[in-house]
Tab-separated table of C-alpha atoms and ligand atoms in Angstrom:
chain	number	residue	atom	x	y	z
A	233	UNK	CA	-19.559	16.198	-129.042
A	234	UNK	CA	-19.313	13.199	-131.351
A	235	UNK	CA	-21.104	9.953	-130.522
A	236	UNK	CA	-21.714	6.686	-132.393
A	237	UNK	CA	-25.439	6.024	-132.712
A	238	UNK	CA	-27.557	3.104	-133.816
A	239	UNK	CA	-30.294	4.472	-136.074
A	240	UNK	CA	-31.693	1.189	-137.333
A	241	UNK	CA	-31.134	-2.354	-136.015
A	242	UNK	CA	-28.659	-4.311	-138.121
A	243	UNK	CA	-27.305	-1.191	-139.838
A	244	UNK	CA	-23.852	0.341	-139.299
A	245	UNK	CA	-23.480	2.890	-136.516
A	246	UNK	CA	-23.301	6.549	-137.547
A	247	UNK	CA	-21.053	9.188	-136.016
A	248	UNK	CA	-23.334	12.074	-135.059
A	249	UNK	CA	-22.691	15.428	-133.425
A	250	UNK	CA	-24.918	16.142	-130.427
A	251	UNK	CA	-24.907	18.524	-127.461
A	252	UNK	CA	-22.380	17.584	-124.777
A	253	UNK	CA	-24.515	16.477	-121.810
A	254	UNK	CA	-24.620	18.316	-118.485
A	255	UNK	CA	-24.478	16.016	-115.451
A	256	UNK	CA	-27.569	16.041	-113.251
A	257	UNK	CA	-26.948	17.239	-109.644
A	258	UNK	CA	-26.050	13.732	-108.423
A	259	UNK	CA	-24.180	12.558	-111.534
A	260	UNK	CA	-20.769	13.064	-113.063
A	261	UNK	CA	-19.598	13.760	-116.605
A	262	UNK	CA	-16.806	11.486	-117.841
A	263	UNK	CA	-14.556	12.282	-120.789
A	264	UNK	CA	-14.204	8.873	-122.432
A	265	UNK	CA	-10.664	7.720	-123.242
A	266	UNK	CA	-11.365	4.110	-124.267
A	267	UNK	CA	-14.410	1.884	-124.669
A	268	UNK	CA	-14.373	-1.873	-125.161
A	269	UNK	CA	-15.747	-3.619	-128.252
A	270	UNK	CA	-17.078	-7.084	-127.478
A	271	UNK	CA	-18.182	-10.133	-129.486
A	272	UNK	CA	-21.858	-9.957	-128.503
A	273	UNK	CA	-22.452	-6.411	-129.778
A	274	UNK	CA	-23.147	-7.320	-133.380
A	275	UNK	CA	-25.901	-9.735	-132.318
A	276	UNK	CA	-27.456	-7.250	-129.868
A	277	UNK	CA	-27.429	-4.382	-132.372
A	278	UNK	CA	-29.154	-6.645	-134.929
A	279	UNK	CA	-32.277	-6.189	-132.812
A	280	UNK	CA	-33.265	-9.797	-133.493
A	281	UNK	CA	-32.705	-11.126	-129.967
A	282	UNK	CA	-34.842	-10.746	-126.862
A	283	UNK	CA	-32.879	-7.731	-125.634
A	284	UNK	CA	-34.637	-4.348	-125.399
A	285	UNK	CA	-32.696	-1.809	-127.432
A	286	UNK	CA	-32.767	1.782	-126.173
A	287	UNK	CA	-35.016	4.208	-128.105
A	288	UNK	CA	-33.452	4.903	-131.509
A	289	UNK	CA	-31.365	6.644	-132.562
A	290	UNK	CA	-29.331	5.420	-129.580
A	291	UNK	CA	-25.854	6.415	-128.470
A	292	UNK	CA	-24.125	3.099	-127.732
A	293	UNK	CA	-20.978	1.596	-126.196
A	294	UNK	CA	-20.729	-0.587	-123.086
A	295	UNK	CA	-17.385	-0.496	-121.258
A	296	UNK	CA	-16.289	3.122	-120.957
A	297	UNK	CA	-13.193	4.365	-119.179
A	298	UNK	CA	-11.984	7.912	-118.870
A	299	UNK	CA	-11.494	10.959	-116.697
A	300	UNK	CA	-14.101	12.780	-114.641
A	301	UNK	CA	-14.585	16.120	-116.426
A	302	UNK	CA	-17.357	17.650	-114.314
A	303	UNK	CA	-19.362	16.771	-111.203
A	304	UNK	CA	-22.969	17.595	-110.356
A	305	UNK	CA	-23.708	20.151	-107.635
A	306	UNK	CA	-24.631	17.484	-105.038
A	307	UNK	CA	-21.767	15.051	-105.701
A	308	UNK	CA	-19.365	14.689	-102.793
A	309	UNK	CA	-17.362	11.507	-103.367
A	310	UNK	CA	-15.894	12.131	-106.798
A	311	UNK	CA	-13.489	14.724	-108.138
A	312	UNK	CA	-12.619	16.188	-111.507
A	313	UNK	CA	-9.567	14.464	-112.956
A	314	UNK	CA	-10.082	11.025	-111.412
A	315	UNK	CA	-9.426	8.088	-113.742
A	316	UNK	CA	-12.414	5.726	-113.772
A	317	UNK	CA	-14.153	2.743	-115.333
A	318	UNK	CA	-17.910	3.303	-115.568
A	319	UNK	CA	-19.837	0.163	-114.629
A	320	UNK	CA	-22.718	0.316	-117.132
A	321	UNK	CA	-25.026	-1.900	-115.036
A	322	UNK	CA	-28.140	0.123	-114.231
A	323	UNK	CA	-30.196	-1.093	-111.266
A	324	UNK	CA	-33.369	0.771	-110.376
A	325	UNK	CA	-32.786	0.880	-106.609
A	326	UNK	CA	-36.451	0.407	-105.737
A	327	UNK	CA	-37.675	-2.988	-107.011
A	328	UNK	CA	-37.974	-5.889	-104.525
A	329	UNK	CA	-34.512	-7.182	-105.505
A	330	UNK	CA	-32.777	-3.817	-105.255
A	331	UNK	CA	-34.433	-3.143	-101.897
A	332	UNK	CA	-33.081	-6.492	-100.721
A	333	UNK	CA	-29.536	-5.447	-101.687
A	334	UNK	CA	-29.363	-7.544	-104.868
A	335	UNK	CA	-28.788	-5.052	-107.711
A	336	UNK	CA	-27.640	-7.792	-110.092
A	337	UNK	CA	-31.139	-9.281	-109.825
A	338	UNK	CA	-32.884	-5.940	-110.495
A	339	UNK	CA	-36.191	-6.500	-112.257
A	340	UNK	CA	-35.623	-3.391	-114.394
A	341	UNK	CA	-31.923	-4.013	-115.112
A	342	UNK	CA	-30.242	-2.422	-118.121
A	343	UNK	CA	-26.812	-1.682	-119.532
A	344	UNK	CA	-26.048	1.960	-120.234
A	345	UNK	CA	-25.403	2.349	-123.960
A	346	UNK	CA	-26.378	-1.232	-124.783
A	347	UNK	CA	-29.741	-2.825	-123.900
A	348	UNK	CA	-32.373	-3.468	-121.256
A	349	UNK	CA	-33.335	-6.860	-119.886
A	350	UNK	CA	-37.051	-5.987	-119.723
A	351	UNK	CA	-39.393	-3.591	-121.561
A	352	UNK	CA	-39.612	-1.342	-118.492
A	353	UNK	CA	-35.787	-1.106	-118.362
A	354	UNK	CA	-36.085	1.694	-120.919
A	355	UNK	CA	-36.718	4.226	-118.173
A	356	UNK	CA	-33.225	3.661	-116.800
A	357	UNK	CA	-31.603	3.890	-120.225
A	358	UNK	CA	-33.300	7.271	-120.699
A	359	UNK	CA	-31.715	8.470	-117.446
A	360	UNK	CA	-28.245	7.673	-118.856
A	361	UNK	CA	-28.686	8.059	-122.621
A	362	UNK	CA	-25.035	8.078	-123.750
A	363	UNK	CA	-22.911	5.023	-124.500
A	364	UNK	CA	-19.140	4.755	-124.338
A	365	UNK	CA	-18.583	5.291	-128.064
A	366	UNK	CA	-18.969	9.009	-127.266
A	367	UNK	CA	-16.594	11.775	-126.308
A	368	UNK	CA	-18.514	12.263	-123.046
A	369	UNK	CA	-21.026	10.262	-120.979
A	370	UNK	CA	-22.870	10.879	-117.743
A	371	UNK	CA	-22.873	8.348	-114.887
A	372	UNK	CA	-23.732	8.052	-111.234
A	373	UNK	CA	-20.814	8.100	-108.740
A	374	UNK	CA	-22.005	4.758	-107.314
A	375	UNK	CA	-20.973	3.087	-110.573
A	376	UNK	CA	-17.398	4.403	-110.790
A	377	UNK	CA	-14.378	2.127	-110.359
A	378	UNK	CA	-11.225	4.126	-109.565
A	379	UNK	CA	-8.308	3.092	-111.756
A	380	UNK	CA	-4.806	2.911	-110.287
A	381	UNK	CA	-2.211	4.605	-112.465
A	382	UNK	CA	-0.768	1.194	-113.420
A	383	UNK	CA	-4.026	0.249	-115.191
A	384	UNK	CA	-4.399	1.740	-118.657
A	385	UNK	CA	-7.736	2.973	-119.992
A	386	UNK	CA	-7.507	0.295	-122.689
A	387	UNK	CA	-7.027	-2.502	-120.140
A	388	UNK	CA	-9.914	-1.243	-118.024
A	389	UNK	CA	-12.137	-1.127	-121.112
A	390	UNK	CA	-12.043	-4.916	-120.807
A	391	UNK	CA	-13.557	-4.866	-117.296
A	392	UNK	CA	-17.034	-5.906	-118.426
A	393	UNK	CA	-16.035	-9.383	-119.523
A	394	UNK	CA	-13.261	-9.620	-116.925
A	395	UNK	CA	-15.745	-8.741	-114.192
A	396	UNK	CA	-18.237	-11.296	-115.443
A	397	UNK	CA	-15.550	-13.965	-115.116
A	398	UNK	CA	-14.407	-12.598	-111.748
A	399	UNK	CA	-17.883	-12.746	-110.198
A	400	UNK	CA	-18.244	-16.360	-111.344
A	401	UNK	CA	-14.870	-17.347	-109.902
A	402	UNK	CA	-15.841	-15.722	-106.598
A	403	UNK	CA	-19.169	-17.554	-106.694
A	404	UNK	CA	-17.153	-20.775	-107.089
A	405	UNK	CA	-14.854	-19.751	-104.205
A	406	UNK	CA	-11.804	-20.229	-106.403
A	407	UNK	CA	-8.571	-19.746	-104.503
A	408	UNK	CA	-5.379	-21.473	-103.471
A	409	UNK	CA	-5.767	-25.194	-104.072
A	410	UNK	CA	-8.609	-24.944	-106.560
A	411	UNK	CA	-8.640	-27.064	-109.675
A	412	UNK	CA	-10.648	-25.232	-112.279
A	413	UNK	CA	-11.950	-26.143	-115.729
A	414	UNK	CA	-12.846	-23.437	-118.261
A	415	UNK	CA	-14.924	-24.439	-121.280
A	416	UNK	CA	-14.402	-21.901	-124.056
A	417	UNK	CA	-11.034	-20.806	-122.698
A	418	UNK	CA	-9.911	-19.113	-125.927
A	419	UNK	CA	-12.695	-16.513	-125.975
A	420	UNK	CA	-12.981	-13.121	-124.313
A	421	UNK	CA	-14.623	-14.524	-121.181
A	422	UNK	CA	-12.361	-17.580	-121.031
A	423	UNK	CA	-9.092	-15.672	-121.248
A	424	UNK	CA	-10.350	-13.260	-118.593
A	425	UNK	CA	-11.269	-16.169	-116.329
A	426	UNK	CA	-7.782	-17.606	-116.834
A	427	UNK	CA	-5.971	-14.358	-115.954
A	428	UNK	CA	-8.149	-13.877	-112.881
A	429	UNK	CA	-7.890	-17.500	-111.705
A	430	UNK	CA	-4.107	-17.205	-111.873
A	431	UNK	CA	-4.328	-14.047	-109.762
A	432	UNK	CA	-6.683	-15.708	-107.278
A	433	UNK	CA	-4.305	-18.592	-106.693
A	434	UNK	CA	-5.934	-21.473	-108.570
A	435	UNK	CA	-3.515	-24.377	-108.508
A	436	UNK	CA	-4.523	-25.898	-111.822
A	437	UNK	CA	-6.475	-24.441	-114.735
A	438	UNK	CA	-7.749	-26.828	-117.414
A	439	UNK	CA	-8.859	-25.045	-120.568
A	440	UNK	CA	-11.042	-26.401	-123.364
A	441	UNK	CA	-11.262	-24.671	-126.732
A	442	UNK	CA	-10.970	-24.925	-130.493
A	443	UNK	CA	-8.441	-22.342	-131.684
A	444	UNK	CA	-5.083	-24.141	-131.332
A	445	UNK	CA	-3.032	-20.972	-131.746
A	446	UNK	CA	-4.885	-19.222	-128.918
A	447	UNK	CA	-4.820	-22.405	-126.798
A	448	UNK	CA	-1.021	-22.305	-127.029
A	449	UNK	CA	-1.032	-18.638	-125.987
A	450	UNK	CA	-3.238	-19.464	-122.983
A	451	UNK	CA	-0.949	-22.347	-121.971
A	452	UNK	CA	2.053	-20.003	-122.195
A	453	UNK	CA	0.518	-17.678	-119.570
A	454	UNK	CA	1.577	-20.161	-116.851
A	455	UNK	CA	2.869	-23.442	-118.303
A	456	UNK	CA	3.212	-25.077	-114.897
A	457	UNK	CA	-0.396	-24.414	-113.877
A	458	UNK	CA	-2.361	-24.445	-117.142
A	459	UNK	CA	-3.197	-27.398	-119.397
A	460	UNK	CA	-5.240	-27.030	-122.579
A	461	UNK	CA	-7.225	-29.436	-124.746
A	462	UNK	CA	-8.364	-28.832	-128.316
A	463	UNK	CA	-11.935	-30.116	-128.443
A	464	UNK	CA	-11.997	-33.383	-130.316
A	465	UNK	CA	-8.469	-34.441	-129.414
A	466	UNK	CA	-9.533	-36.530	-126.366
A	467	UNK	CA	-12.714	-37.396	-124.428
A	468	UNK	CA	-13.372	-34.284	-122.284
A	469	UNK	CA	-14.274	-35.884	-118.938
A	470	UNK	CA	-11.410	-38.388	-119.050
A	471	UNK	CA	-8.939	-35.642	-119.889
A	472	UNK	CA	-10.185	-33.372	-117.063
A	473	UNK	CA	-10.044	-36.221	-114.533
A	474	UNK	CA	-6.557	-37.121	-115.698
A	475	UNK	CA	-5.306	-33.682	-114.616
A	476	UNK	CA	-7.279	-33.558	-111.362
A	477	UNK	CA	-6.053	-36.623	-109.516
A	478	UNK	CA	-8.903	-38.733	-110.837
A	479	UNK	CA	-11.377	-36.918	-108.591
A	480	UNK	CA	-12.505	-34.242	-111.023
A	481	UNK	CA	-12.503	-30.443	-110.909
A	482	UNK	CA	-13.708	-28.210	-108.058
A	483	UNK	CA	-15.223	-25.624	-110.375
A	484	UNK	CA	-16.284	-25.552	-114.031
A	485	UNK	CA	-16.703	-22.138	-115.648
A	486	UNK	CA	-18.666	-22.505	-118.871
A	487	UNK	CA	-18.119	-19.703	-121.401
A	488	UNK	CA	-19.750	-21.442	-124.373
A	489	UNK	CA	-20.925	-18.992	-127.029
A	490	UNK	CA	-24.467	-18.739	-128.339
A	491	UNK	CA	-24.021	-21.248	-131.170
A	492	UNK	CA	-21.805	-23.757	-129.341
A	493	UNK	CA	-22.703	-27.419	-128.844
A	494	UNK	CA	-24.215	-28.248	-125.448
A	495	UNK	CA	-22.653	-31.712	-125.682
A	496	UNK	CA	-19.237	-30.323	-124.728
A	497	UNK	CA	-20.656	-28.687	-121.613
A	498	UNK	CA	-22.487	-31.911	-120.745
A	499	UNK	CA	-19.241	-33.854	-121.118
A	500	UNK	CA	-17.372	-31.404	-118.872
A	501	UNK	CA	-20.096	-31.743	-116.218
A	502	UNK	CA	-19.116	-35.410	-116.148
A	503	UNK	CA	-15.779	-34.426	-114.609
A	504	UNK	CA	-17.108	-32.475	-111.607
A	505	UNK	CA	-15.611	-33.520	-108.273
A	506	UNK	CA	-18.110	-34.427	-105.573
A	507	UNK	CA	-19.395	-31.184	-104.052
A	508	UNK	CA	-18.281	-29.173	-107.104
A	509	UNK	CA	-20.046	-26.276	-108.774
A	510	UNK	CA	-20.502	-25.495	-112.470
A	511	UNK	CA	-21.166	-21.849	-113.310
A	512	UNK	CA	-22.454	-20.651	-116.666
A	513	UNK	CA	-21.416	-17.203	-117.888
A	514	UNK	CA	-21.763	-17.930	-121.617
A	515	UNK	CA	-24.705	-17.492	-123.949
A	516	UNK	CA	-25.253	-21.167	-124.787
A	517	UNK	CA	-28.844	-21.572	-125.939
A	518	UNK	CA	-28.963	-25.256	-126.861
A	519	UNK	CA	-30.771	-27.323	-124.175
A	520	UNK	CA	-28.365	-29.167	-121.922
A	521	UNK	CA	-28.904	-32.784	-120.918
A	522	UNK	CA	-27.935	-33.517	-117.309
A	523	UNK	CA	-28.449	-36.480	-115.010
A	524	UNK	CA	-30.133	-34.986	-111.926
A	525	UNK	CA	-29.352	-38.092	-109.842
A	526	UNK	CA	-25.609	-37.325	-110.193
A	527	UNK	CA	-26.255	-33.806	-108.886
A	528	UNK	CA	-28.087	-35.307	-105.904
A	529	UNK	CA	-25.625	-38.046	-104.997
A	530	UNK	CA	-22.571	-35.880	-105.612
A	531	UNK	CA	-24.034	-32.708	-104.056
A	532	UNK	CA	-23.278	-30.869	-107.310
A	533	UNK	CA	-24.510	-27.443	-108.371
A	534	UNK	CA	-25.166	-25.807	-111.747
A	535	UNK	CA	-25.534	-22.031	-111.479
A	536	UNK	CA	-25.645	-18.953	-113.653
A	537	UNK	CA	-23.837	-15.666	-113.088
A	538	UNK	CA	-24.393	-12.388	-114.911
A	539	UNK	CA	-22.138	-9.311	-114.661
A	540	UNK	CA	-20.577	-8.093	-111.390
A	541	UNK	CA	-20.867	-5.362	-108.779
A	542	UNK	CA	-18.969	-2.081	-108.803
A	543	UNK	CA	-17.270	-3.345	-105.635
A	544	UNK	CA	-15.998	-6.366	-107.542
A	545	UNK	CA	-14.822	-4.038	-110.303
A	546	UNK	CA	-12.809	-2.101	-107.720
A	547	UNK	CA	-11.262	-5.335	-106.392
A	548	UNK	CA	-10.082	-6.162	-109.922
A	549	UNK	CA	-8.686	-2.666	-110.429
A	550	UNK	CA	-6.810	-2.871	-107.133
A	551	UNK	CA	-5.485	-6.359	-107.931
A	552	UNK	CA	-4.217	-5.067	-111.281
A	553	UNK	CA	-2.728	-1.984	-109.622
A	554	UNK	CA	-0.814	-4.136	-107.149
A	555	UNK	CA	0.460	-6.473	-109.872
A	556	UNK	CA	-1.540	-9.457	-108.615
A	557	UNK	CA	-3.677	-9.459	-111.760
A	558	UNK	CA	-1.532	-9.235	-114.900
A	559	UNK	CA	-3.374	-7.457	-117.700
A	560	UNK	CA	-0.195	-6.866	-119.708
A	561	UNK	CA	-0.822	-10.009	-121.773
A	562	UNK	CA	-3.870	-8.401	-123.410
A	563	UNK	CA	-2.882	-7.030	-126.801
A	564	UNK	CA	-4.804	-3.848	-127.578
A	565	UNK	CA	-6.059	-3.005	-131.049
A	566	UNK	CA	-7.333	0.548	-130.847
A	567	UNK	CA	-9.589	2.301	-133.336
A	568	UNK	CA	-10.571	5.978	-133.558
A	569	UNK	CA	-14.275	6.746	-133.139
A	570	UNK	CA	-14.643	7.000	-136.925
A	571	UNK	CA	-13.478	3.360	-137.138
A	572	UNK	CA	-16.202	1.974	-134.880
A	573	UNK	CA	-17.842	-0.137	-137.603
A	574	UNK	CA	-14.473	-1.660	-138.585
A	575	UNK	CA	-13.856	-2.460	-134.908
A	576	UNK	CA	-17.247	-4.158	-134.635
A	577	UNK	CA	-16.483	-6.162	-137.792
A	578	UNK	CA	-13.083	-7.234	-136.502
A	579	UNK	CA	-14.438	-8.552	-133.212
A	580	UNK	CA	-16.877	-10.665	-135.244
A	581	UNK	CA	-13.938	-12.570	-136.697
A	582	UNK	CA	-13.284	-13.893	-133.161
A	583	UNK	CA	-9.583	-13.085	-133.144
A	584	UNK	CA	-9.171	-14.742	-129.727
A	585	UNK	CA	-9.456	-13.633	-126.173
A	586	UNK	CA	-6.033	-12.050	-125.768
A	587	UNK	CA	-6.846	-9.448	-128.416
A	588	UNK	CA	-8.431	-6.417	-126.758
A	589	UNK	CA	-10.368	-4.317	-129.261
A	590	UNK	CA	-11.176	-0.805	-128.104
A	591	UNK	CA	-12.308	2.547	-129.471
A	592	UNK	CA	-10.663	5.788	-128.410
A	593	UNK	CA	-13.426	8.406	-128.788
A	594	UNK	CA	-10.955	11.254	-128.323
A	595	UNK	CA	-9.224	10.264	-131.556
B	1582	ZN	ZN1	-34.230	-2.871	-109.176
């Protein structure tokens, strides 16, 4: 089979031919139909960050969707032909966190086809050595999200970032009546948070971003419920309070990218309603100045959220299947496997969160 492999950090991926894997007795083999291409990949594959790359050359690709092609001899709850999204989150199952039922806190966590969070995460990446930019990958049945027929492979290839936003919105208990602010609303995470918050019943969504063209597209998703502000056009906290009855927002989802200015996040924190929660799902690295006394007197929270469970992935799939979650606004740009490096270059141009860049390894 063909697979895109990273041979050297910072260098283009190469399309190599390798043996098609056989699933282990408790695994499945998935024929990949689409795999998402996301903004962070270029930085991860540079090898210059803290992330632990898999042993090189490494087959890569994070958000794979496809059809089950073969099942291991001991697999009972999966069948050949099922349409699935493969949650790439690898939890070891035996560390203190996993034993306590907290796989997202796993102390050996890794992403199949992407990176490990710790040096000893490598063991798990070796168990599942193929990434989604391959014609086939192996996976465990516990990590499969079943896709309703209404959800395309290309839409589901966006589930990684969508799920990250979804888990944060659930952490913030967003629902009917919620007033929500999203900092970085024009990016991949921000647009996903907007689509999901609409589906979850948020009454008002206040988006902050820079790209005016994409801000207008976000506003157009639900003009009666969404307001947008181009950063710099008005003081952030005043603007947020103006659209939230003067009280402030119930939830702030911060999607700020690695190089963003922490000052914008700090300003948005100034518009939290008493009892509100701010949840970070971005990669902001600049230190953030807060006034702890405000968090005490207002009973405020600042939390982080990373990825999502397979159960949450299934909730999203079912919401999309029932028409509650509208993924039709995502505009797919699909590349064949041979175009993987062009796809990675395009996502670097930050075309905006409604553009969904995927690779179809069967082309
Ligand atoms: Zn673990």
